[in-house]
mmCIF file of C-alpha atoms and ligand atoms in Angstrom:
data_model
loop_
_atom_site.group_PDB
_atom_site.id
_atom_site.type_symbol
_atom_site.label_atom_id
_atom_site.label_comp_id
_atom_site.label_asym_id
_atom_site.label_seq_id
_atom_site.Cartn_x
_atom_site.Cartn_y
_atom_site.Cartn_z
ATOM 1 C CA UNK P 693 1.994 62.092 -0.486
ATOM 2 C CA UNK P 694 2.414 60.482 -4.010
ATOM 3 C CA UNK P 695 5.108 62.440 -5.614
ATOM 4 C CA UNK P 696 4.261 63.224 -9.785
ATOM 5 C CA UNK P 697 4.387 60.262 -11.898
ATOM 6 C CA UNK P 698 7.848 60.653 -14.027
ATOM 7 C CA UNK P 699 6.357 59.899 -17.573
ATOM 8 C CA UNK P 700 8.035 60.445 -20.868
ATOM 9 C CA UNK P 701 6.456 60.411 -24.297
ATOM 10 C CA UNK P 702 7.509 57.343 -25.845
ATOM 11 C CA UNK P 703 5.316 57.002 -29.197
ATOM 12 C CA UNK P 704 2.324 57.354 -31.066
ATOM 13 C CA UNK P 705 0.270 54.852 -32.608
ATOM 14 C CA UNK P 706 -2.765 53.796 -34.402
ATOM 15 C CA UNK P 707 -2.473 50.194 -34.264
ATOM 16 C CA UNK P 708 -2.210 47.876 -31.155
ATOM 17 C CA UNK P 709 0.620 45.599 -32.704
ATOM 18 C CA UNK P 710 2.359 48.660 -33.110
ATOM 19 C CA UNK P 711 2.421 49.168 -29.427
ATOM 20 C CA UNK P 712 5.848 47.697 -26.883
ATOM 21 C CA UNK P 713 6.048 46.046 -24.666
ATOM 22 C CA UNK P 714 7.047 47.310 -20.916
ATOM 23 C CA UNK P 715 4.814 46.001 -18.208
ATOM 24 C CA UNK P 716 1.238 46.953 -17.322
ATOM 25 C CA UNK P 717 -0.436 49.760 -19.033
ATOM 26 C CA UNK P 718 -2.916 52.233 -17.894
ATOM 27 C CA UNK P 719 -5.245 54.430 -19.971
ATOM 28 C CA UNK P 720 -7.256 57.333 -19.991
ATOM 29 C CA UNK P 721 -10.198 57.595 -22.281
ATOM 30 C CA UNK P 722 -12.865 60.487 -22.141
ATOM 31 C CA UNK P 723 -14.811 62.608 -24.153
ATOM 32 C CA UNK P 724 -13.300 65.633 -26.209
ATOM 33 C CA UNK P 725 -12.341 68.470 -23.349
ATOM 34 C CA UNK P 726 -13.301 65.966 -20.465
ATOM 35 C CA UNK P 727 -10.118 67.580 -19.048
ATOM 36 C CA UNK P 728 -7.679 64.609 -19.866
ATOM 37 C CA UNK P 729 -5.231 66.702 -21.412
ATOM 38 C CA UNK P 730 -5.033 69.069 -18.437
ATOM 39 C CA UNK P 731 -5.095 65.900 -15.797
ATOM 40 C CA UNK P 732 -2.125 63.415 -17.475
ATOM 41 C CA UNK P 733 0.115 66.477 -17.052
ATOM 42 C CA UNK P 734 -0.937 67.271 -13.146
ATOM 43 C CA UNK P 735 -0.248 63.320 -12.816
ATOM 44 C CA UNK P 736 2.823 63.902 -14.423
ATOM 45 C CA UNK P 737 3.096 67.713 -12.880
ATOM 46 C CA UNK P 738 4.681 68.830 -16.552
ATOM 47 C CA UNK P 739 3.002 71.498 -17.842
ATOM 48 C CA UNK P 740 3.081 70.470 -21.471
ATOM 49 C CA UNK P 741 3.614 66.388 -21.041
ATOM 50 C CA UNK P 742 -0.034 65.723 -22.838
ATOM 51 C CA UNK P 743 -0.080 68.415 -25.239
ATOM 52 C CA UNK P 744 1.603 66.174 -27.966
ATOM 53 C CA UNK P 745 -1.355 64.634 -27.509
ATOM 54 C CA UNK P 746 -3.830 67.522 -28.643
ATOM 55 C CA UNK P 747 -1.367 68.488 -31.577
ATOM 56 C CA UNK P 748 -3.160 68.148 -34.759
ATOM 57 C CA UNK P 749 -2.272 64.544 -35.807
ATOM 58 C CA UNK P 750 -2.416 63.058 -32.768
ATOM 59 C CA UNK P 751 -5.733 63.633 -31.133
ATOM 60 C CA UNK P 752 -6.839 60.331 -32.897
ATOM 61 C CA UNK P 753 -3.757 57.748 -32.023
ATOM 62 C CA UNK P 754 -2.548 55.857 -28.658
ATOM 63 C CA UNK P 755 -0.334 58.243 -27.098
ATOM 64 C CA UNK P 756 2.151 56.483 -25.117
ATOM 65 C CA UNK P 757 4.421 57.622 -22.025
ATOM 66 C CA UNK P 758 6.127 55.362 -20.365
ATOM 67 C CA UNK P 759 7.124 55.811 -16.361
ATOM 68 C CA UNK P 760 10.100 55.546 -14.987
ATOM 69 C CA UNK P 761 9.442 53.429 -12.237
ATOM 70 C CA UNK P 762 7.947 50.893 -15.129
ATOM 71 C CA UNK P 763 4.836 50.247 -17.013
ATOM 72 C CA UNK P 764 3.351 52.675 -18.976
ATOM 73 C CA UNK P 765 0.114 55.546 -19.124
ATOM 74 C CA UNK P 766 -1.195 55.822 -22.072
ATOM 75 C CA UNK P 767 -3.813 58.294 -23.833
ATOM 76 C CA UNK P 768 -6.462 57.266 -26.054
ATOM 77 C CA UNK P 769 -8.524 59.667 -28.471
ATOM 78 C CA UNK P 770 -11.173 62.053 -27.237
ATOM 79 C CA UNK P 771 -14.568 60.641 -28.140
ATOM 80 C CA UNK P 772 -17.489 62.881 -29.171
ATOM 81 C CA UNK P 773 -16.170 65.346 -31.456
ATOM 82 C CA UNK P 774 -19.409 65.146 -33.728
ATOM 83 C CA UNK P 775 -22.215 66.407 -32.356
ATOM 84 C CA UNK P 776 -24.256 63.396 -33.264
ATOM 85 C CA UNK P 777 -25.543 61.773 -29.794
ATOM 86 C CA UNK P 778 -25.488 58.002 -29.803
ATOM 87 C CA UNK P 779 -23.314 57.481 -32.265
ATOM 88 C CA UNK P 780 -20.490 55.661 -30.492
ATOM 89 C CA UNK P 781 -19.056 53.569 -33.168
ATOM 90 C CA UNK P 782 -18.715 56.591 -35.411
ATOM 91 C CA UNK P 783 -16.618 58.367 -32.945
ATOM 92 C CA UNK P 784 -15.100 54.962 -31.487
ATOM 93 C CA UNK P 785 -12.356 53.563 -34.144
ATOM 94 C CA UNK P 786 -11.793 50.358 -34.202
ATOM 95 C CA UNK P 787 -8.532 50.773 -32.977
ATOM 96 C CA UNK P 788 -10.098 52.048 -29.621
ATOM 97 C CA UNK P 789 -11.919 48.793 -29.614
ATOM 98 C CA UNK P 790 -9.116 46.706 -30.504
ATOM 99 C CA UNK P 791 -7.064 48.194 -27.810
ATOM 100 C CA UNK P 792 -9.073 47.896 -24.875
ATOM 101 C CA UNK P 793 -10.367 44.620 -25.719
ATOM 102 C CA UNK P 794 -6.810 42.832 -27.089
ATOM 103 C CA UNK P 795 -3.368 44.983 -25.204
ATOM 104 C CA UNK P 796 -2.597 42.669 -22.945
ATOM 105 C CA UNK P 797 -0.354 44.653 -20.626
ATOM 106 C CA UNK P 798 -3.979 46.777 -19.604
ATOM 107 C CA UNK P 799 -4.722 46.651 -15.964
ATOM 108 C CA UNK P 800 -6.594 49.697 -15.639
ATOM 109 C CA UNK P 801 -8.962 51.890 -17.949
ATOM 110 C CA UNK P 802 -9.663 55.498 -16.065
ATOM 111 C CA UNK P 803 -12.763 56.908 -17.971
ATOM 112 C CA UNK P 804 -12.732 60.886 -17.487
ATOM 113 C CA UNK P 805 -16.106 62.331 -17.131
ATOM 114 C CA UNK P 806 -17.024 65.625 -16.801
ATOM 115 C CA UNK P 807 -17.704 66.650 -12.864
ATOM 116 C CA UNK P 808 -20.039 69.210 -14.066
ATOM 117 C CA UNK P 809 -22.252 68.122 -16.615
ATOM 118 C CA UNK P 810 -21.451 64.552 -16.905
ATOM 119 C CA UNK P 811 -21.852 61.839 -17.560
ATOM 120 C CA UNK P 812 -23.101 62.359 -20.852
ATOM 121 C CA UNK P 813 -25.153 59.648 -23.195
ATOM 122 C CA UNK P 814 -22.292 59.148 -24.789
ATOM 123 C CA UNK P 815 -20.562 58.526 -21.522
ATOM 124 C CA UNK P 816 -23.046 56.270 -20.419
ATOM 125 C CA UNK P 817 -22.730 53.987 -23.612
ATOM 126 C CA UNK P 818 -18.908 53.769 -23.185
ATOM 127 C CA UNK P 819 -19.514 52.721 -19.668
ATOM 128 C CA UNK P 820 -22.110 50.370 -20.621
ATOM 129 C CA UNK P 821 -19.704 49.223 -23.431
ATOM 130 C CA UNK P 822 -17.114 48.340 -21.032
ATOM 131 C CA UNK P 823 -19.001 46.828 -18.395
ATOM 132 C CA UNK P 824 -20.079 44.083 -21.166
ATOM 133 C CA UNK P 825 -16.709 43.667 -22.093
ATOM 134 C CA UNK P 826 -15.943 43.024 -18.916
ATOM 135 C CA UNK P 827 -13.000 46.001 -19.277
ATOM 136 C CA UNK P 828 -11.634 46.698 -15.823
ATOM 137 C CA UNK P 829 -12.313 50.859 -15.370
ATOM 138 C CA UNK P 830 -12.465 53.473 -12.610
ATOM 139 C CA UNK P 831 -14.832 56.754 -13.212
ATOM 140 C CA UNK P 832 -12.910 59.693 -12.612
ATOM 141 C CA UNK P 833 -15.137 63.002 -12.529
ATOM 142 C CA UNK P 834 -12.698 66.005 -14.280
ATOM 143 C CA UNK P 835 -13.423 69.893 -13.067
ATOM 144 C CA UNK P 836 -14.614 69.837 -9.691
ATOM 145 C CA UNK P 837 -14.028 72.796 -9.052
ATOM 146 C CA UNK P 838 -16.863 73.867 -11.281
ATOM 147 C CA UNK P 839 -19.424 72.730 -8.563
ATOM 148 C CA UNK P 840 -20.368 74.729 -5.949
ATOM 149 C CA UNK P 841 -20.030 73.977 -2.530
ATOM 150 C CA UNK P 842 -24.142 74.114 -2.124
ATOM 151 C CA UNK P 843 -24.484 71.729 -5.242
ATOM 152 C CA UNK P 844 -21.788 69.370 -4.511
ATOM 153 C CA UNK P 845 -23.457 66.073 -2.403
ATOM 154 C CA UNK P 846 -26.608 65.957 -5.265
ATOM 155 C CA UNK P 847 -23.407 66.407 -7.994
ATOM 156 C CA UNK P 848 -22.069 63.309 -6.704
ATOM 157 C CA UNK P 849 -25.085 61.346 -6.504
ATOM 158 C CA UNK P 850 -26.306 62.274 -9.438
ATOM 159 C CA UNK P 851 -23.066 61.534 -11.279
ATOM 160 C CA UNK P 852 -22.609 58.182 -9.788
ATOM 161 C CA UNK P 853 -26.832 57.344 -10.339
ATOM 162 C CA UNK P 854 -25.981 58.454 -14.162
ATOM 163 C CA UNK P 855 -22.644 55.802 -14.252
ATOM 164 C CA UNK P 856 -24.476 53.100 -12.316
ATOM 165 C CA UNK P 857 -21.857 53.092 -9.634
ATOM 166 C CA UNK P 858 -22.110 54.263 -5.945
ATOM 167 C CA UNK P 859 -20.757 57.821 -5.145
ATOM 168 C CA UNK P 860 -17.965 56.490 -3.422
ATOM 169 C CA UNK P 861 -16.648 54.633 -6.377
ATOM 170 C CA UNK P 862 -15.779 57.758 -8.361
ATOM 171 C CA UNK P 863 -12.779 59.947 -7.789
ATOM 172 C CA UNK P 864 -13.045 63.583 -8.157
ATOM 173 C CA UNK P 865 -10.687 65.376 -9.428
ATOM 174 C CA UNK P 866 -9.487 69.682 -10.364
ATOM 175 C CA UNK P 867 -6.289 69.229 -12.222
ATOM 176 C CA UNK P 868 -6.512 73.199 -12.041
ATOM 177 C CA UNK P 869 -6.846 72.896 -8.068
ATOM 178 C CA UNK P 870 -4.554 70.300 -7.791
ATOM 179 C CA UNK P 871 -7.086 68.078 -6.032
ATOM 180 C CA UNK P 872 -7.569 64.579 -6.349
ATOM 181 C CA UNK P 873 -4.923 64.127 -7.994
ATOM 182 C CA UNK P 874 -2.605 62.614 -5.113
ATOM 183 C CA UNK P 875 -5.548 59.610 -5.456
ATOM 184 C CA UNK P 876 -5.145 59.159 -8.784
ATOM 185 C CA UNK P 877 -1.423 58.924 -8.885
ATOM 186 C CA UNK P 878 -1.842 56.412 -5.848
ATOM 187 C CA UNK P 879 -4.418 54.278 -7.903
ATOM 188 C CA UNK P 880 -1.911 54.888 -11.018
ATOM 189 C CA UNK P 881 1.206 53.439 -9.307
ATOM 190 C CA UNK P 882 -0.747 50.727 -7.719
ATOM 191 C CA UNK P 883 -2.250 49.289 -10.914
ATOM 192 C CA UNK P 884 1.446 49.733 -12.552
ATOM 193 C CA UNK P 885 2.806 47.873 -9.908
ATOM 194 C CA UNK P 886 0.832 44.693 -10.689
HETATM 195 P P1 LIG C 48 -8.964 67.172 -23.206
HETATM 196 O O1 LIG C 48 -9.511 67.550 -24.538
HETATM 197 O O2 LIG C 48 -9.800 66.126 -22.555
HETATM 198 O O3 LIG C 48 -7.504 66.801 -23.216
HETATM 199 O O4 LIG C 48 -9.153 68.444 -22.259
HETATM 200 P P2 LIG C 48 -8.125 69.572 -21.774
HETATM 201 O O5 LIG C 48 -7.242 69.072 -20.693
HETATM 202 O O6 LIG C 48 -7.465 70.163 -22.973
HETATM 203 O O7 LIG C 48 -9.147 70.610 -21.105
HETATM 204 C C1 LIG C 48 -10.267 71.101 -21.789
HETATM 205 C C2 LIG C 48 -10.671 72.439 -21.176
HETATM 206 O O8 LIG C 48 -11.098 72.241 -19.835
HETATM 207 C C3 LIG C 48 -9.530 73.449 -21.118
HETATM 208 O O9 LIG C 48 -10.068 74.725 -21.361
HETATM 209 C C4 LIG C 48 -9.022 73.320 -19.700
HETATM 210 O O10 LIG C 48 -8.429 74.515 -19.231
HETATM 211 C C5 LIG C 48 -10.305 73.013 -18.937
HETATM 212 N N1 LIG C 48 -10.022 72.226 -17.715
HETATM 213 C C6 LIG C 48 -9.328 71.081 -17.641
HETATM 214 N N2 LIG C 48 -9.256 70.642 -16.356
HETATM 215 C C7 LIG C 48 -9.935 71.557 -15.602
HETATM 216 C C8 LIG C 48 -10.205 71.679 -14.201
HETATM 217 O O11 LIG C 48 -9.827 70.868 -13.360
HETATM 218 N N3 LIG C 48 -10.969 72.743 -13.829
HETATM 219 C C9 LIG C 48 -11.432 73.667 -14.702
HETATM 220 N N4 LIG C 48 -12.162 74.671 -14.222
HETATM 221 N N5 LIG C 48 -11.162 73.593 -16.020
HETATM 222 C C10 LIG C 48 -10.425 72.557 -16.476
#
């Protein structure tokens, strides 16, 4: 049983040279209310760890929070605020770009979407945008606990067939059940331990 990731909130940032440097980095990326908030502190099992990163301010820089046992998770801005669908680059700063394509220390990129409705258009062109860039990334679907039972199999299918990516590629996740997350701290420690 993966015991919580011991994070700490190191700094925030809004350019890439601004950044330290302490290992290999993780990062979580996901539309607004994807649930990334609400997952980074059931990694972390701290109630409040990510909610620096939702204060107003912050919801547009590189949240950083280093771990203990070295390397670093790090939260990038919600995309998809405006409701303005295939719009990307309006919603994508630079500095998003610049991050994922130039921090060295990035091993892993864990794009959140949402288990119940996603993925989204704009989902699909971030994964698109990534797999061009040749960004390493792992689909995690957030809220599974909003699908029933009955629906659940054709939810996974259908979530996978809308990422390109086989069902079993995807790890589902309920920060508010506490499941999934055991996997994700697992794939977290392994990538940090590269
Ligand atoms: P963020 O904007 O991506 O950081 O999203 P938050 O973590 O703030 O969550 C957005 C909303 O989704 C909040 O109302 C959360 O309570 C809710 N939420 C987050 N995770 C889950 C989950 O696993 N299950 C359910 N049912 N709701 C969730």
């Amino acid at each position: 049983m993966a015991p919580p990731l011991r994070l700490t909130f190191e700094k925030s940032a809004t350019r890439v040279r601004d950044l330290d440097d302490h290992g290999p980095e993780v990062a979580f990326i996901g539309r607004s209310n994807v649930g990334k908030s609400s997952l980074i502190n059931a990694l972390a099992n701290q109630r409040q760890l990510a909610r620096v990163s939702n204060t107003p301010g912050r919801t547009q820089l590189i949240n950083v929070f280093s771990h203990a046992g070295g390397g670093a998770v790090v939260d990038l801005p919600g995309y998809g605020f405006a409701k303005v669908p295939g719009r990307v680059r309006r919603d994508w700063p630079a500095m998003i770009e610049g991050y994922l394509l130039e921090r060295e220390p990035l091993v892993m990129v864990f794009v959140l979407v949402d288990g119940e409705i996603g993925p989204t258009s704009l989902d699909q062109q971030v994964l698109d945008w990534l797999r061009d860039a040749e960004v390493p990334h792992t689909v995690v679907a957030t809220k599974s606990d909003k699908v029933k039972s009955a629906k659940r199999q054709r939810r996974r299918r259908d979530l996978a067939e809308g990422c390109m990516l086989d069902p079993g590629d995807i790890v589902w996740v309920s920060a508010a059940k506490g499941i999934g997350i055991e996997r994700v701290r697992d794939l977290v420690l392994m990538h940090l331990a590269d």
